[in-house]
Amino acid sequence: MIDLIVEELIYFAETHLELKDLDALYIKNLIFGELGILTPEKHEISPERKQEIKELIVPDFFVDNLTNYLLEKGFSEKEAENKIVKIFGFLTPLPNQVVNKCNELCKKDSADALNYLYDLSISNYYFQKTKVDKNIVWKTNRGSKDVEISINLSKPEKNNKDIAKLLVKPDKNARKYPECLLCVENLGYVGRNDHPARENIRYIPITLSNRQWYIQYSPYGYFYKHCIIFDKNHDNMHISSETFQNLCEFVDQYPSFFIGANADLPIVGGSILNHSHYQGGKHILPVMEQGVKKEYSMKGYKKTKLYLLDWYNTCLLLEGTNKEEIVSAASKILSKWRNYSDSENEIIASDENGEHNTITSAIKKVENKYSLYLILRNNRCNEKYPDGIFHAHPEHHVIKKEGIGIIEAMGLFILPARLIRQFKTIKLGIDEGLSTEEILKKSADLKDFCKIIDFVRNSNDVENSIRTYIEDTCIDILKNTAVFKDDEKGMHGVDKFIEGVNL
């Protein structure tokens, strides 16, 4: 049976991964060797089955059968997963073949190159589409300022303190290879217990500000065609004028995608701060659909407009057709913000704990017009809010405690998979007529859910009230992250800040 599965897998690679002629025989024997099959049976694939294989979108059939075979042979789940990644690495065109193909496609339309890499990443099991498609995703229906919510079943939940530790310079004598999940050395890496196998990953090189970067797709797929653009060098995230230049250069080359940069400080940054990278994709984040709250005049910029968006946190928008003006204005705003303090709004630029002000940014390009979004961030903590004054407040941590990075700050919340189990337990308890105390005893990680249980219990529609609670919490978290609140004091504060920028 496994002999036939391998034959069919080879045909899948011929029709989906451009495997050809003698290469197909060569790779087939490599796969048999990996599976410990030295004298395989010969099988013919029927025309009907060939047609079925041609129409497959994902390789799950082969993955499932290979997994079962390896488990029966005594391999652990981790060992089986790594071996399957290795097999799909064999089947995938070599890195330079992928690059050459993308370069050819770019001559016609750069979007074709991105589409090719995306389809390849699905067919070669790097982007596990079936798992991602199981994520629970919805958009609020509040009439204005709607947010998107995704309960992501494949993303591990991370701790802000652990993320911050990665910024500490490692011991030079303690060699780690690859240094992180975004290093170019992941290409073809066999994997280990604390690092995934990456034989099937492929990149597209891109030059930004005369430096080498690479494009890959995210294995978690937080939104459609979610990609990561990472620096060839393993350097810490740092937001600067060059960041804005890089974002503009990316959308010049790939205008079908947006691209954004996480802030460069813990709490307000992303989950990887020790390797400079951006995120992008073919998606419109909620902040990009919002109206304007106020326009500011800029005497020195004739082709650029500056707006304050009508959004939950403090988001500025620069729009115009002149890239140099966009980069210059954004750089001045960043420079001013880095050192800006406003005690009335609890904003302190720096103290004994270091610098606190930074910016989360993203850009899209439609025809010749750039739209650069700048969210002002501050990661200061105090006794009342030890996890961050402008972070999700403690009462919201049962839903979201991780750093609010670019994706959440711009309106798409990636929530932990544990919520599925926790809310299922709560719903079953309520359906059974259990008291709040009895429900809390069902699982140790429900200890902070007392308020939620009481909220849900008072509704005629438990499932809908759970969804409403999650939505309200996500919106409140965005309000928590606003450095200038949506009130008179906050609006006066943002006006005063803009007045101080030499625009």
XYZ file of C-alpha atoms in Angstrom:
503
model
C 0.000 0.000 0.000
C 2.721 2.515 0.934
C 4.461 1.764 -2.382
C 1.373 2.980 -4.231
C 1.110 6.051 -2.006
C 4.672 7.001 -2.957
C 3.938 6.494 -6.668
C 0.891 8.740 -6.347
C 2.881 11.300 -4.359
C 5.433 11.448 -7.163
C 2.635 12.055 -9.660
C 1.290 14.796 -7.359
C 4.727 16.427 -7.417
C 4.881 16.123 -11.221
C 1.552 17.943 -11.559
C 1.875 20.421 -8.670
C 5.599 20.910 -7.981
C 7.138 20.695 -11.468
C 8.990 17.441 -10.807
C 10.268 16.092 -14.136
C 11.624 12.972 -15.863
C 14.706 11.434 -14.276
C 14.373 13.721 -11.270
C 11.081 11.967 -10.482
C 12.755 8.541 -10.431
C 15.671 9.887 -8.414
C 13.424 11.513 -5.798
C 11.159 8.466 -5.630
C 14.115 6.300 -4.660
C 15.215 8.845 -2.060
C 11.730 8.681 -0.537
C 11.720 4.889 -0.527
C 15.082 5.054 1.236
C 13.688 7.411 3.895
C 10.823 4.979 4.474
C 13.155 1.962 4.668
C 11.705 0.360 1.522
C 14.494 -1.250 -0.521
C 12.413 -3.437 -2.877
C 9.199 -1.534 -3.623
C 6.344 -3.061 -5.543
C 5.580 -1.574 -8.965
C 2.162 0.088 -9.335
C 0.341 1.756 -12.178
C -1.900 4.719 -11.469
C -5.204 4.612 -13.306
C -6.234 7.551 -15.522
C -9.158 8.253 -13.185
C -6.883 8.412 -10.159
C -4.444 10.640 -12.035
C -7.250 13.075 -12.697
C -8.196 13.061 -9.004
C -4.582 13.801 -8.039
C -4.392 16.665 -10.549
C -7.434 18.245 -8.928
C -6.026 18.060 -5.380
C -5.379 21.446 -3.761
C -3.569 20.231 -0.644
C -1.265 17.218 -0.072
C -3.126 16.057 3.041
C -3.971 12.587 1.656
C -0.270 11.773 1.278
C 0.701 13.384 4.576
C -1.916 11.350 6.472
C -0.907 8.051 4.877
C 2.808 8.663 5.354
C 2.201 9.674 8.981
C 0.229 6.492 9.711
C 2.926 4.362 8.093
C 5.729 5.978 10.080
C 3.835 5.758 13.372
C 3.200 2.057 12.739
C 6.942 1.648 12.178
C 7.627 3.042 15.659
C 8.521 6.656 14.898
C 7.317 9.309 17.321
C 4.903 11.992 16.099
C 7.750 14.538 16.018
C 10.021 12.179 14.106
C 7.261 11.383 11.633
C 6.518 15.088 11.103
C 10.198 15.867 10.471
C 10.574 12.975 8.033
C 7.510 14.107 6.062
C 8.875 17.652 5.860
C 12.135 16.162 4.565
C 10.256 14.146 1.927
C 8.413 17.240 0.713
C 11.731 19.061 0.653
C 12.930 16.430 -1.833
C 9.828 17.040 -3.968
C 10.122 20.840 -3.983
C 12.120 22.662 -6.675
C 15.552 23.722 -5.408
C 15.790 27.261 -3.991
C 17.483 28.745 -7.061
C 14.934 27.110 -9.346
C 12.188 28.827 -7.362
C 14.007 32.165 -7.521
C 14.555 31.866 -11.288
C 10.890 31.043 -11.812
C 9.798 34.028 -9.711
C 12.164 36.340 -11.566
C 10.624 35.256 -14.865
C 7.102 35.775 -13.548
C 8.011 39.219 -12.195
C 8.853 40.388 -15.712
C 5.130 40.213 -16.465
C 3.527 40.893 -13.088
C 5.091 40.697 -9.620
C 1.784 39.382 -8.251
C 2.307 36.238 -10.348
C 5.555 35.532 -8.491
C 3.835 35.903 -5.120
C 1.002 33.629 -6.306
C 3.507 31.023 -7.481
C 5.340 30.945 -4.143
C 2.016 30.778 -2.287
C 0.712 27.834 -4.322
C 4.081 26.108 -3.998
C 4.027 26.579 -0.211
C 0.630 24.870 -0.059
C 1.521 21.986 -2.375
C 4.804 21.224 -0.592
C 3.198 21.143 2.880
C 5.027 24.211 4.203
C 1.843 26.254 4.546
C -0.611 23.750 6.000
C -3.756 25.234 4.504
C -6.224 22.685 5.874
C -5.169 23.414 9.470
C -5.318 27.174 8.927
C -8.746 26.924 7.294
C -10.061 25.458 10.557
C -9.366 28.717 12.402
C -12.526 30.412 13.648
C -12.697 33.826 11.976
C -15.337 36.535 12.027
C -15.808 40.278 11.765
C -17.807 42.377 14.208
C -20.979 43.998 12.959
C -21.071 47.217 14.953
C -21.770 49.589 12.059
C -18.415 51.391 12.306
C -14.861 50.676 13.394
C -15.391 46.917 13.067
C -12.571 44.578 14.042
C -11.712 41.086 12.825
C -11.208 38.187 15.204
C -9.442 34.879 14.615
C -9.138 32.076 17.123
C -5.986 30.537 15.719
C -5.751 26.807 16.281
C -2.123 26.435 15.179
C -0.366 29.415 16.800
C 1.273 28.847 20.208
C 0.519 31.465 22.855
C 3.636 33.405 23.912
C 4.629 35.365 26.996
C 5.758 39.006 26.712
C 8.580 38.489 29.216
C 9.969 35.553 27.221
C 9.847 37.655 24.047
C 11.743 40.485 25.740
C 14.516 38.094 26.837
C 15.371 37.423 23.191
C 16.640 41.002 22.862
C 19.474 40.240 25.302
C 22.725 39.571 23.470
C 23.358 35.793 23.537
C 26.498 34.210 24.902
C 28.968 34.162 21.988
C 30.241 30.798 23.174
C 26.750 29.295 23.043
C 26.368 28.693 19.291
C 22.773 28.432 18.108
C 21.957 27.426 14.561
C 19.822 28.793 13.032
C 19.800 31.723 15.446
C 15.997 32.143 15.128
C 13.014 31.085 13.040
C 13.564 33.949 10.586
C 17.219 33.383 9.743
C 18.053 32.568 6.130
C 19.914 29.495 7.422
C 16.551 27.811 8.030
C 16.583 26.959 4.319
C 16.832 23.148 4.246
C 17.413 22.803 8.005
C 16.641 19.319 9.321
C 15.068 20.474 12.596
C 15.494 19.470 16.230
C 13.333 19.252 19.339
C 13.226 23.024 19.865
C 13.299 24.053 16.205
C 11.050 22.912 13.337
C 12.297 21.145 10.231
C 12.491 23.504 7.254
C 13.575 21.389 4.258
C 10.477 22.496 2.366
C 10.717 26.273 2.934
C 11.438 28.517 -0.062
C 12.176 32.265 -0.305
C 12.071 35.080 -2.848
C 15.003 37.524 -2.503
C 14.215 41.235 -2.537
C 16.455 44.297 -2.258
C 15.313 47.065 0.110
C 17.506 50.121 0.725
C 20.391 48.293 -0.987
C 20.229 45.438 1.528
C 19.312 41.812 0.969
C 15.933 40.680 2.312
C 13.755 37.637 1.632
C 10.038 36.932 1.280
C 8.468 33.779 2.689
C 4.917 32.844 3.605
C 3.906 32.512 7.232
C 3.136 28.917 8.285
C 0.359 30.276 10.548
C -1.456 32.331 7.902
C -3.148 34.957 10.086
C -4.807 36.389 6.960
C -4.901 35.735 3.193
C -1.409 35.257 1.760
C 0.232 36.327 5.009
C 3.916 36.712 4.219
C 7.048 37.635 6.155
C 9.846 39.790 4.747
C 13.038 39.273 6.733
C 16.530 40.743 6.743
C 19.399 38.521 5.645
C 21.246 39.587 8.808
C 20.158 38.531 12.284
C 19.724 42.016 13.778
C 17.177 43.322 16.288
C 14.025 45.079 15.128
C 14.591 48.824 14.850
C 12.145 51.421 13.566
C 13.820 54.277 11.714
C 13.618 56.362 8.562
C 14.996 53.354 6.701
C 11.949 51.348 7.830
C 9.604 53.739 6.023
C 11.860 53.728 2.971
C 11.813 49.915 2.950
C 8.029 49.777 3.223
C 7.677 52.131 0.264
C 10.196 50.184 -1.809
C 8.359 46.933 -1.116
C 4.989 48.189 -2.354
C 6.743 49.707 -5.372
C 7.876 46.195 -6.295
C 4.816 44.289 -5.031
C 1.871 46.733 -5.110
C -0.700 43.945 -4.758
C 0.333 43.419 -1.108
C 0.383 45.680 1.938
C 3.418 45.532 4.223
C 3.920 46.594 7.828
C 6.517 46.745 10.576
C 5.961 45.713 14.157
C 7.185 48.150 16.803
C 10.696 47.509 18.066
C 9.981 47.328 21.804
C 8.588 44.530 24.008
C 4.863 44.580 24.878
C 3.991 46.816 21.904
C 6.048 44.751 19.436
C 5.568 41.339 17.878
C 6.616 37.886 19.010
C 10.039 38.078 17.296
C 12.040 41.189 18.195
C 15.552 39.822 17.688
C 15.380 39.607 13.881
C 14.372 42.562 11.728
C 11.316 41.685 9.634
C 8.061 42.947 8.204
C 4.682 41.335 7.601
C 2.391 41.697 4.630
C -0.217 40.060 2.487
C -3.209 40.429 0.241
C -5.558 41.644 2.918
C -7.196 44.875 3.997
C -6.746 45.301 7.749
C -9.677 46.981 9.558
C -7.770 50.219 10.260
C -7.377 50.667 6.500
C -11.145 50.970 6.102
C -11.650 53.709 8.692
C -12.682 57.301 8.159
C -10.826 60.471 9.051
C -11.279 62.165 12.403
C -9.155 65.228 11.647
C -6.817 66.596 8.975
C -3.625 68.451 9.890
C -1.914 71.052 7.718
C 1.679 70.480 6.609
C 3.271 73.599 5.156
C 6.429 71.848 3.995
C 4.721 69.034 2.106
C 2.784 69.930 -1.029
C 1.900 66.420 -2.215
C 1.136 64.730 1.123
C -1.830 64.818 3.503
C -1.749 64.015 7.240
C -4.830 62.699 9.030
C -5.820 61.389 12.439
C -7.969 58.337 11.790
C -11.250 57.620 13.539
C -9.856 54.495 15.189
C -9.674 53.021 18.672
C -5.969 53.734 19.162
C -3.857 56.700 18.026
C -3.337 56.134 14.316
C -2.007 58.789 11.937
C -2.255 58.432 8.160
C 0.087 59.946 5.599
C -1.264 59.887 2.038
C 0.319 61.104 -1.157
C 2.017 60.254 -4.421
C 5.503 61.471 -3.505
C 7.534 58.744 -1.801
C 10.260 61.104 -0.597
C 7.685 63.329 1.133
C 5.987 60.319 2.759
C 9.293 59.012 4.142
C 10.413 62.474 5.281
C 7.152 63.279 7.094
C 7.006 59.849 8.752
C 10.630 60.195 9.883
C 9.934 63.573 11.492
C 6.889 62.172 13.310
C 8.957 59.214 14.574
C 11.851 61.439 15.657
C 9.535 63.738 17.599
C 7.613 60.835 19.153
C 10.738 58.998 20.343
C 11.462 61.805 22.819
C 7.929 63.073 23.470
C 6.430 63.128 26.957
C 2.966 64.230 28.054
C 2.381 63.710 31.773
C -1.326 64.548 31.484
C -1.759 61.534 29.192
C 0.726 59.359 31.180
C 3.222 59.375 28.310
C 6.862 59.288 29.398
C 9.433 58.870 26.622
C 12.189 57.344 28.761
C 13.155 56.592 32.344
C 15.460 54.299 34.301
C 13.858 51.334 32.488
C 14.820 52.621 29.051
C 13.037 54.164 26.064
C 9.282 53.691 25.767
C 8.009 55.451 22.628
C 7.939 53.830 19.197
C 5.674 53.396 16.175
C 3.812 50.519 14.533
C 3.575 51.173 10.792
C 2.036 49.731 7.629
C 1.656 50.843 4.032
C -0.450 50.049 0.988
C -0.237 51.458 -2.511
C -3.197 51.938 -4.838
C -2.185 53.065 -8.318
C 0.339 55.827 -7.518
C -0.912 56.796 -4.050
C 0.863 55.635 -0.889
C -1.112 55.259 2.356
C 1.251 54.988 5.336
C -0.355 54.196 8.703
C 1.525 55.226 11.858
C 0.236 54.026 15.236
C 1.881 55.792 18.176
C 2.952 53.292 20.845
C 4.317 53.405 24.407
C 5.353 50.341 26.412
C 5.745 51.880 29.868
C 4.603 49.898 32.911
C 3.668 51.037 36.406
C 2.455 49.515 39.656
C -1.186 49.543 38.543
C -0.389 48.097 35.123
C 2.757 45.942 35.492
C 2.211 44.396 32.054
C 1.840 47.776 30.313
C -0.148 50.970 30.748
C -1.004 51.005 27.028
C -1.390 47.252 26.801
C -4.371 44.975 27.378
C -5.403 45.689 30.962
C -5.435 42.824 33.480
C -9.189 42.158 33.273
C -8.723 41.313 29.572
C -5.832 38.876 29.955
C -8.140 35.864 30.032
C -8.824 36.649 26.365
C -5.534 38.214 25.238
C -2.354 38.767 27.255
C 0.302 38.662 24.530
C 1.825 41.798 23.058
C -0.486 43.789 20.806
C 1.596 43.794 17.646
C 0.927 45.210 14.219
C -1.882 42.819 13.296
C -3.943 43.405 16.443
C -3.164 47.128 16.617
C -4.573 47.448 13.115
C -7.726 45.568 14.014
C -7.209 41.829 13.435
C -7.044 39.918 16.725
C -5.235 36.576 16.841
C -6.604 34.818 19.908
C -5.300 31.596 21.504
C -6.803 28.197 20.715
C -7.376 27.517 24.434
C -10.480 29.745 24.253
C -12.319 27.091 22.237
C -11.938 24.552 25.032
C -12.541 27.055 27.830
C -15.752 28.467 26.381
C -16.994 24.978 25.487
C -16.579 23.991 29.132
C -18.446 27.131 30.235
C -21.310 26.550 27.786
C -21.704 22.907 28.809
C -21.707 23.898 32.468
C -24.407 26.521 31.916
C -26.483 24.078 29.827
C -26.233 21.583 32.697
C -27.436 24.213 35.163
C -24.185 24.312 37.132
C -23.320 27.242 39.374
C -20.416 29.527 38.539
C -18.356 27.929 41.311
C -19.049 24.442 39.931
C -17.996 25.476 36.416
C -14.785 27.044 37.706
C -13.836 23.732 39.344
C -13.977 21.927 35.987
C -10.624 23.331 34.836
C -7.745 25.075 36.614
C -7.340 27.634 33.818
C -10.902 28.917 34.299
C -10.063 30.583 37.616
C -10.226 34.102 36.090
C -13.413 33.489 34.104
C -15.905 34.257 36.883
C -16.995 37.597 35.377
C -17.324 36.048 31.920
C -19.440 33.157 33.184
C -21.825 35.560 34.897
C -22.050 37.692 31.733
C -22.785 34.695 29.532
C -25.249 33.163 32.000
C -27.536 36.202 31.793
C -28.069 35.770 28.051
C -30.724 33.782 26.232
C -28.176 32.910 23.549
C -25.003 31.612 25.196
C -22.961 31.229 22.006
C -23.832 34.705 20.782
C -23.076 36.265 24.176
C -19.665 34.546 24.222
C -18.923 36.079 20.839
C -20.143 39.479 22.045
C -17.912 39.289 25.112
C -14.875 38.487 22.959
C -15.670 41.357 20.588
C -16.154 43.851 23.426
C -12.884 42.743 24.994
C -10.906 43.145 21.763
C -12.304 46.643 21.242
C -11.498 47.557 24.849
C -7.937 46.294 24.361
C -7.496 48.566 21.353
C -8.735 51.466 23.484
C -6.212 50.460 26.164
C -3.403 50.754 23.601
C -4.353 54.329 22.646
C -1.666 56.706 23.912
C -4.120 59.574 23.400
C -7.632 58.541 24.472
C -10.750 59.508 22.547
C -11.737 62.295 24.921
C -11.077 66.021 25.251
C -7.764 65.559 27.070
C -6.584 62.980 24.579
C -7.548 65.004 21.505
C -5.830 68.064 22.929
C -2.770 65.887 23.524
C -2.518 64.593 19.971
C -3.045 68.097 18.570
C -0.241 69.418 20.764
C 2.059 66.590 19.643
C 1.431 67.233 15.921
C 1.954 70.973 16.430
C 5.428 70.192 17.774
C 6.452 68.208 14.682
C 8.199 70.397 12.112
C 5.894 69.633 9.189
